[in-house]
Coordinates of C-alpha atoms and ligand atoms in Angstrom, one line a residue:
M1 CA 110.4 78.4 66.2
Q2 CA 107.4 78.9 68.3
L3 CA 104.4 76.7 69.6
L4 CA 101.0 78.4 68.9
R5 CA 99.2 77.9 72.0
H6 CA 95.9 79.4 70.9
A7 CA 95.7 79.2 67.1
R8 CA 92.9 81.3 65.8
V9 CA 92.2 79.5 62.6
D10 CA 89.0 79.9 60.4
L11 CA 89.4 76.4 58.1
G12 CA 86.9 77.7 55.6
Q13 CA 89.4 80.2 54.5
T14 CA 92.6 78.7 55.3
W15 CA 91.7 75.6 53.3
L16 CA 91.0 77.7 50.2
H17 CA 93.5 77.1 47.3
G18 CA 94.8 79.9 45.1
G19 CA 93.7 79.7 41.0
A20 CA 92.2 82.4 38.8
P21 CA 88.4 82.7 38.8
S22 CA 87.3 80.5 35.5
G23 CA 84.3 80.2 33.5
N24 CA 83.9 84.1 32.3
G25 CA 86.3 84.0 29.3
W26 CA 88.6 86.6 30.7
P27 CA 92.1 85.9 29.8
W28 CA 93.6 86.0 33.5
L29 CA 97.1 86.5 34.1
D30 CA 97.4 83.9 37.0
F31 CA 100.0 84.8 39.5
S32 CA 98.1 83.0 42.2
T33 CA 99.0 79.3 41.7
N34 CA 102.6 78.2 41.8
L35 CA 102.9 76.5 38.1
N36 CA 105.6 76.7 35.9
P37 CA 104.8 79.2 33.0
L38 CA 107.0 77.1 30.4
G39 CA 104.8 74.5 30.4
P40 CA 103.0 71.9 30.0
P41 CA 106.1 70.5 28.0
A42 CA 105.0 69.9 23.9
S43 CA 106.5 66.3 24.5
V44 CA 103.9 65.6 27.2
L45 CA 100.8 67.1 25.2
K46 CA 101.8 65.1 22.1
A47 CA 102.1 61.8 24.3
L48 CA 98.7 62.3 25.4
R49 CA 97.3 63.3 22.0
S50 CA 98.7 60.1 20.8
S51 CA 97.4 57.8 23.4
L52 CA 93.9 59.1 23.9
S53 CA 92.3 55.8 22.5
A54 CA 94.5 54.2 25.8
I55 CA 91.3 55.4 28.3
A56 CA 89.4 52.5 26.7
R57 CA 91.3 49.9 28.8
Y58 CA 92.1 50.2 32.7
P59 CA 95.5 51.4 33.8
D60 CA 98.0 49.2 35.3
P61 CA 97.2 49.4 39.0
D62 CA 100.8 49.4 40.0
S63 CA 102.2 52.0 37.3
T64 CA 104.9 49.9 36.9
V65 CA 106.6 51.3 34.0
L66 CA 106.3 55.0 35.6
V67 CA 107.5 53.6 38.8
E68 CA 110.5 52.2 37.2
A69 CA 111.2 55.3 35.4
L70 CA 111.0 57.3 38.3
A71 CA 113.1 54.9 40.4
R72 CA 115.6 55.3 37.9
H73 CA 115.0 59.2 38.0
H74 CA 115.8 59.3 41.8
R75 CA 118.3 56.1 41.7
V76 CA 116.0 54.5 44.3
E77 CA 114.1 50.8 44.2
P78 CA 110.9 50.9 42.6
N79 CA 109.4 49.6 46.1
Q80 CA 110.2 52.6 47.8
I81 CA 107.7 54.5 45.7
M82 CA 104.0 55.3 45.8
I83 CA 102.4 57.1 43.0
G84 CA 99.2 59.3 44.1
N85 CA 96.6 61.2 42.1
G86 CA 98.6 64.1 43.0
V87 CA 100.6 64.6 46.3
N88 CA 97.5 65.7 47.7
E89 CA 96.3 62.1 47.4
C90 CA 99.6 61.0 49.3
I91 CA 99.0 63.4 52.0
H92 CA 95.7 62.3 52.8
A93 CA 96.8 58.8 52.7
I94 CA 99.7 59.4 55.3
A95 CA 97.5 61.0 57.6
R96 CA 95.3 58.4 57.7
S97 CA 97.9 55.8 58.1
W98 CA 98.2 56.7 61.9
P99 CA 95.5 56.3 64.6
S100 CA 94.5 59.5 65.8
S101 CA 97.5 61.1 67.5
I102 CA 99.4 64.5 68.0
V103 CA 101.1 65.5 64.9
A104 CA 103.2 68.8 64.6
I105 CA 102.7 71.3 61.4
V106 CA 105.9 73.7 60.5
Q107 CA 103.9 77.0 59.9
P108 CA 103.1 78.7 57.7
T109 CA 102.8 76.5 55.1
Y110 CA 100.5 74.7 52.4
T111 CA 97.1 74.2 54.1
E112 CA 96.7 70.7 53.1
Y113 CA 98.5 68.8 55.7
H114 CA 96.3 70.6 58.4
R115 CA 93.3 69.4 56.6
A116 CA 94.4 66.0 56.1
C117 CA 95.3 65.7 59.7
V118 CA 92.1 67.4 60.9
N119 CA 90.0 65.0 58.6
A120 CA 92.0 61.9 60.0
R121 CA 91.1 63.1 63.7
H122 CA 94.8 64.1 64.9
R123 CA 95.4 67.0 67.0
V124 CA 97.4 69.3 65.3
Q125 CA 100.1 71.5 67.1
H126 CA 101.4 74.5 64.8
W127 CA 105.1 75.5 65.3
V128 CA 105.3 78.9 63.6
T129 CA 108.7 80.1 62.1
E130 CA 109.8 83.5 63.7
G131 CA 111.5 86.6 62.1
D132 CA 110.9 88.5 59.2
D133 CA 113.0 85.8 56.9
F134 CA 110.8 83.0 58.0
Q135 CA 114.1 80.7 58.4
P136 CA 112.7 77.6 59.6
T137 CA 114.8 75.5 62.6
P138 CA 114.3 72.3 64.2
F139 CA 112.4 71.9 67.5
D140 CA 111.8 69.7 69.9
P141 CA 108.3 67.7 68.6
G142 CA 107.5 66.5 72.0
R143 CA 104.6 63.7 71.9
A144 CA 104.0 64.3 68.3
R145 CA 104.0 61.3 65.9
M146 CA 104.6 63.1 62.9
V147 CA 106.0 66.3 61.9
W148 CA 105.2 68.0 58.7
L149 CA 107.0 70.5 56.7
C150 CA 107.5 71.6 53.1
N151 CA 110.9 72.3 51.6
P152 CA 111.1 74.8 49.9
N153 CA 108.0 76.0 51.9
N154 CA 104.9 77.4 50.4
P155 CA 104.2 80.0 51.2
T156 CA 107.5 81.7 52.3
G157 CA 109.8 80.2 49.6
R158 CA 112.5 79.3 52.0
L159 CA 114.7 76.4 52.1
W160 CA 115.8 74.2 55.1
S161 CA 119.1 74.0 56.0
L162 CA 119.8 69.9 55.5
G163 CA 122.9 69.9 57.8
Q164 CA 120.0 70.8 60.4
L165 CA 117.2 69.0 59.1
I166 CA 118.9 65.4 58.8
P167 CA 120.4 65.2 62.4
W168 CA 116.9 66.4 63.3
I169 CA 115.1 63.6 61.7
E170 CA 117.7 61.1 62.7
S171 CA 117.7 61.9 66.6
H172 CA 113.8 61.3 66.7
P173 CA 113.2 57.6 65.4
A174 CA 109.9 57.3 66.9
V175 CA 108.6 60.3 64.8
D176 CA 107.5 60.3 61.3
F177 CA 108.7 63.2 59.3
I178 CA 106.9 64.0 56.0
V179 CA 108.9 66.2 54.0
D180 CA 107.1 67.8 50.8
E181 CA 109.7 68.7 48.0
S182 CA 107.2 69.5 45.6
F183 CA 108.8 73.1 44.4
L184 CA 112.5 71.5 44.8
P185 CA 112.9 70.2 41.5
F186 CA 112.6 74.0 39.9
R187 CA 116.2 74.6 41.5
P188 CA 119.4 73.3 39.3
D189 CA 121.0 72.5 43.0
H190 CA 117.7 70.1 43.7
L191 CA 120.1 67.2 44.7
R192 CA 121.9 69.3 47.0
H193 CA 119.0 70.2 49.1
S194 CA 116.8 67.0 49.0
L195 CA 116.5 64.3 51.3
I196 CA 115.5 61.5 48.6
R197 CA 118.8 60.0 49.0
Q198 CA 118.4 59.4 52.9
V199 CA 115.1 57.6 52.5
K200 CA 116.8 53.9 52.3
R201 CA 118.6 54.9 55.5
V202 CA 116.4 57.1 57.8
E203 CA 113.2 54.7 58.3
N204 CA 111.2 57.7 59.7
L205 CA 111.2 60.0 56.9
I206 CA 108.8 60.0 54.0
V207 CA 109.4 62.7 51.0
L208 CA 106.5 64.0 48.9
R209 CA 107.2 65.0 45.0
S210 CA 104.5 66.4 42.6
L211 CA 104.6 66.4 38.8
T212 CA 102.1 68.9 38.5
K213 CA 103.9 72.0 39.6
L214 CA 107.2 71.4 37.6
F215 CA 105.5 70.3 34.4
T216 CA 102.2 72.6 34.6
L217 CA 99.8 69.5 35.0
P218 CA 97.3 70.3 37.8
G219 CA 94.1 69.3 35.9
L220 CA 95.9 65.9 35.5
R221 CA 96.7 64.9 38.8
L222 CA 100.2 63.2 39.5
G223 CA 102.5 63.0 42.4
Y224 CA 104.5 60.4 44.5
L225 CA 106.0 60.0 47.5
L226 CA 109.3 57.9 48.5
A227 CA 109.7 55.9 51.9
N228 CA 111.1 52.8 53.3
P229 CA 109.7 49.6 51.4
V230 CA 107.6 48.5 54.6
R231 CA 105.6 52.0 54.5
V232 CA 105.3 52.1 50.9
A233 CA 103.6 48.5 51.0
A234 CA 101.5 49.5 53.9
L235 CA 100.2 52.8 52.2
R236 CA 99.7 51.1 48.9
S237 CA 97.5 48.5 50.2
N238 CA 94.9 51.4 51.4
Q239 CA 94.9 52.9 48.3
P240 CA 92.1 52.3 45.7
W241 CA 92.9 50.0 42.9
W242 CA 93.8 52.2 40.0
P243 CA 95.1 55.3 41.9
I244 CA 96.0 57.0 38.5
S245 CA 94.5 57.0 35.1
V246 CA 96.2 55.6 32.1
L247 CA 96.7 59.1 30.8
S248 CA 98.5 60.1 33.7
Q249 CA 100.8 57.4 33.5
L250 CA 101.8 58.2 30.1
A251 CA 102.2 61.8 30.7
G252 CA 104.3 61.2 33.6
L253 CA 106.6 59.0 31.5
A254 CA 106.8 61.6 28.8
A255 CA 107.5 64.5 31.5
L256 CA 110.5 62.7 33.1
K257 CA 112.1 61.9 29.6
D258 CA 112.1 65.6 28.7
K259 CA 115.1 66.6 30.4
P260 CA 115.8 69.7 27.9
F261 CA 112.5 70.9 29.4
I262 CA 113.4 70.4 32.9
Q263 CA 116.7 72.2 32.3
R264 CA 115.2 75.1 30.5
T265 CA 112.9 75.9 33.5
Q266 CA 115.7 75.2 35.9
A267 CA 117.6 78.1 33.9
W268 CA 114.4 80.2 33.8
L269 CA 113.8 80.4 37.4
K270 CA 116.9 82.2 38.9
P271 CA 117.1 85.1 36.9
E272 CA 113.4 85.8 36.6
R273 CA 112.8 85.5 40.4
N274 CA 115.6 87.4 41.2
L275 CA 114.5 90.5 38.8
L276 CA 111.1 89.9 40.3
L277 CA 112.4 90.4 43.8
Y278 CA 114.2 93.3 42.9
K279 CA 111.6 95.1 41.1
L280 CA 109.0 94.2 44.1
D281 CA 112.0 95.5 46.5
A282 CA 112.1 99.0 44.9
F283 CA 108.2 99.6 46.0
S284 CA 110.0 99.6 49.6
G285 CA 107.1 101.8 50.8
N286 CA 104.4 99.5 50.3
L287 CA 106.0 96.1 49.4
R288 CA 108.4 93.6 51.4
P289 CA 109.1 90.5 49.6
V290 CA 110.4 87.5 51.6
L291 CA 113.6 86.7 49.9
S292 CA 112.2 83.4 48.2
Q293 CA 114.4 80.4 47.1
T294 CA 111.9 78.9 45.0
N295 CA 109.3 80.0 42.2
F296 CA 106.9 82.4 44.4
V297 CA 107.4 85.4 46.4
L298 CA 105.6 85.9 49.4
V299 CA 105.1 89.8 49.9
H300 CA 104.5 91.8 53.2
L301 CA 102.0 94.7 52.2
Q302 CA 102.6 97.8 54.1
G303 CA 99.9 100.1 54.4
I304 CA 97.6 98.4 52.0
S305 CA 95.3 95.7 52.4
A306 CA 95.9 92.2 50.7
Q307 CA 92.2 92.1 49.4
V308 CA 91.9 95.6 48.2
L309 CA 95.2 95.2 46.2
R310 CA 93.8 91.6 44.9
Y311 CA 90.5 93.2 43.9
Q312 CA 92.5 96.0 42.1
L313 CA 94.8 93.9 40.3
L314 CA 91.9 91.7 39.1
R315 CA 90.6 94.5 37.3
H316 CA 93.9 94.8 35.3
G317 CA 93.1 91.0 34.7
I318 CA 95.7 90.0 37.0
C319 CA 94.8 87.3 39.7
I320 CA 97.3 87.0 42.8
R321 CA 97.2 84.7 45.7
L322 CA 95.5 86.1 49.2
A323 CA 97.6 85.5 51.9
T324 CA 96.0 87.1 54.6
N325 CA 94.1 85.0 57.1
R326 CA 94.9 82.1 54.6
F327 CA 97.9 80.5 56.4
V328 CA 98.3 79.6 60.2
G329 CA 101.0 81.9 61.8
L330 CA 101.1 84.4 59.0
E331 CA 99.9 87.7 61.0
G332 CA 99.5 90.7 58.8
E333 CA 98.9 91.4 55.5
Y334 CA 100.4 89.3 52.8
I335 CA 100.2 88.3 49.0
R336 CA 101.8 85.7 47.3
L337 CA 103.0 85.7 43.5
A338 CA 104.0 83.1 41.3
V339 CA 107.4 84.0 39.1
R340 CA 106.0 83.8 35.3
T341 CA 107.9 84.5 32.4
R342 CA 109.9 88.2 31.9
K343 CA 106.8 89.8 30.0
E344 CA 104.4 88.7 32.8
N345 CA 106.2 89.7 35.7
E346 CA 106.7 93.2 33.9
Q347 CA 102.9 93.4 33.4
L348 CA 102.4 92.8 36.9
V349 CA 105.0 95.4 38.0
A350 CA 103.5 98.1 35.7
A351 CA 100.0 97.2 37.5
L352 CA 101.3 97.4 40.8
R353 CA 103.2 100.7 39.9
S354 CA 100.0 102.3 38.3
I355 CA 97.8 100.9 41.1
L356 CA 100.0 102.1 44.2
K357 CA 100.7 105.4 42.7
S358 CA 97.0 106.3 42.0
N359 CA 96.3 105.0 46.0
A360 CA 99.2 107.2 46.8
S361 CA 97.5 110.4 45.1
E362 CA 94.2 109.6 46.4
T363 CA 95.8 109.6 50.1
Q364 CA 97.3 112.9 49.4
D365 CA 94.0 114.3 48.2
E366 CA 92.3 113.5 51.3
V367 CA 95.2 114.7 53.6
R368 CA 94.9 118.2 51.7
Ligands
PLP1 C1 103.8 72.5 49.0 C2 102.6 71.7 48.0 N1 102.8 70.5 48.1 C3 101.4 69.8 47.2 C4 100.7 70.5 46.6 C5 99.7 69.6 45.7 O1 100.3 69.3 44.7 P1 99.3 68.3 43.7 O2 99.1 69.1 42.5 O3 100.4 67.2 43.4 O4 98.4 67.6 44.3 C6 100.7 71.9 46.4 C7 99.5 72.8 45.8 O5 100.0 73.8 45.5 C8 101.4 72.4 47.3 O6 101.5 73.7 47.3

């Protein structure tokens, strides 16, 4: 890991998120957001449809039933959980909970940690993962009061080793470690990689979990954090009175109950991701995928600009995430692709094949 001494960061660019252009009726195939292509689950849609009249009353401000269901789901106490209007709300709440201090962010990563810390007037240090495999490792946080990291990490798709992570967090009790596990439940072995079991014991640990990725509910907004009860109570006291809607509460409950959907998702991911990685790898001249351990793939482009490739794919009705100049510490031309269904992944690969082939023949024409 390397401390970035002079971060050249274009905040306007790095704080942009993915998402296909909307509003013109084009049926985009959206590889730019890391959502579950199998969702939203029918059970959640049914629960929402049959509960619409509930919007005529105020929601339970404490989301009691949902918090209890989450506590059972994770085998923790309800007072260790705070629900937010998406994990993004939790990220900003945590950043605001400290007076202005030095904070460390493990880069390249999800950009909202940086945005929240800058907005809360913290001084941000960027620690950048080295090497082509982007494998993150512990470092000395120095005078930082918070360390933000993502596991598995967006956009690199890499997992931390828990054997390194736990001793690192324990050996810095004065530093808060915020670990975003929003993409972990896509993996069938998520329990083996999660820090949730450590939350009761390790006081300087906060774990983030989103429900919008796994259950494809980004428009609904639903996420939560797990931390020790004192921390949860302090964060909760600064939240607005009704942080989430009655529909979000009901959708969250229905989603947690839908174990077959969760199992189907976990069974889908590994073969589809590995097949996509294999096919991308076959474009060895132009595309170098990072060995992802989750539901999206960062691809290092050779001899083609990410911006150009993005425009060319848009002409095929496919939207991808531009990663060049969008993530701190990511130098070079990069795109990020979500793993989708077999048919959709094949459409993407076919479009890439046709674009790269015609680019290559144009280059040959220019050479002749
Ligand atoms: C790592 C990570 N955490 C959190 C979020 C936001 O989650 P939510 O929709 O629950 O706010 C995202 C969204 O892309 C993300 O990539």
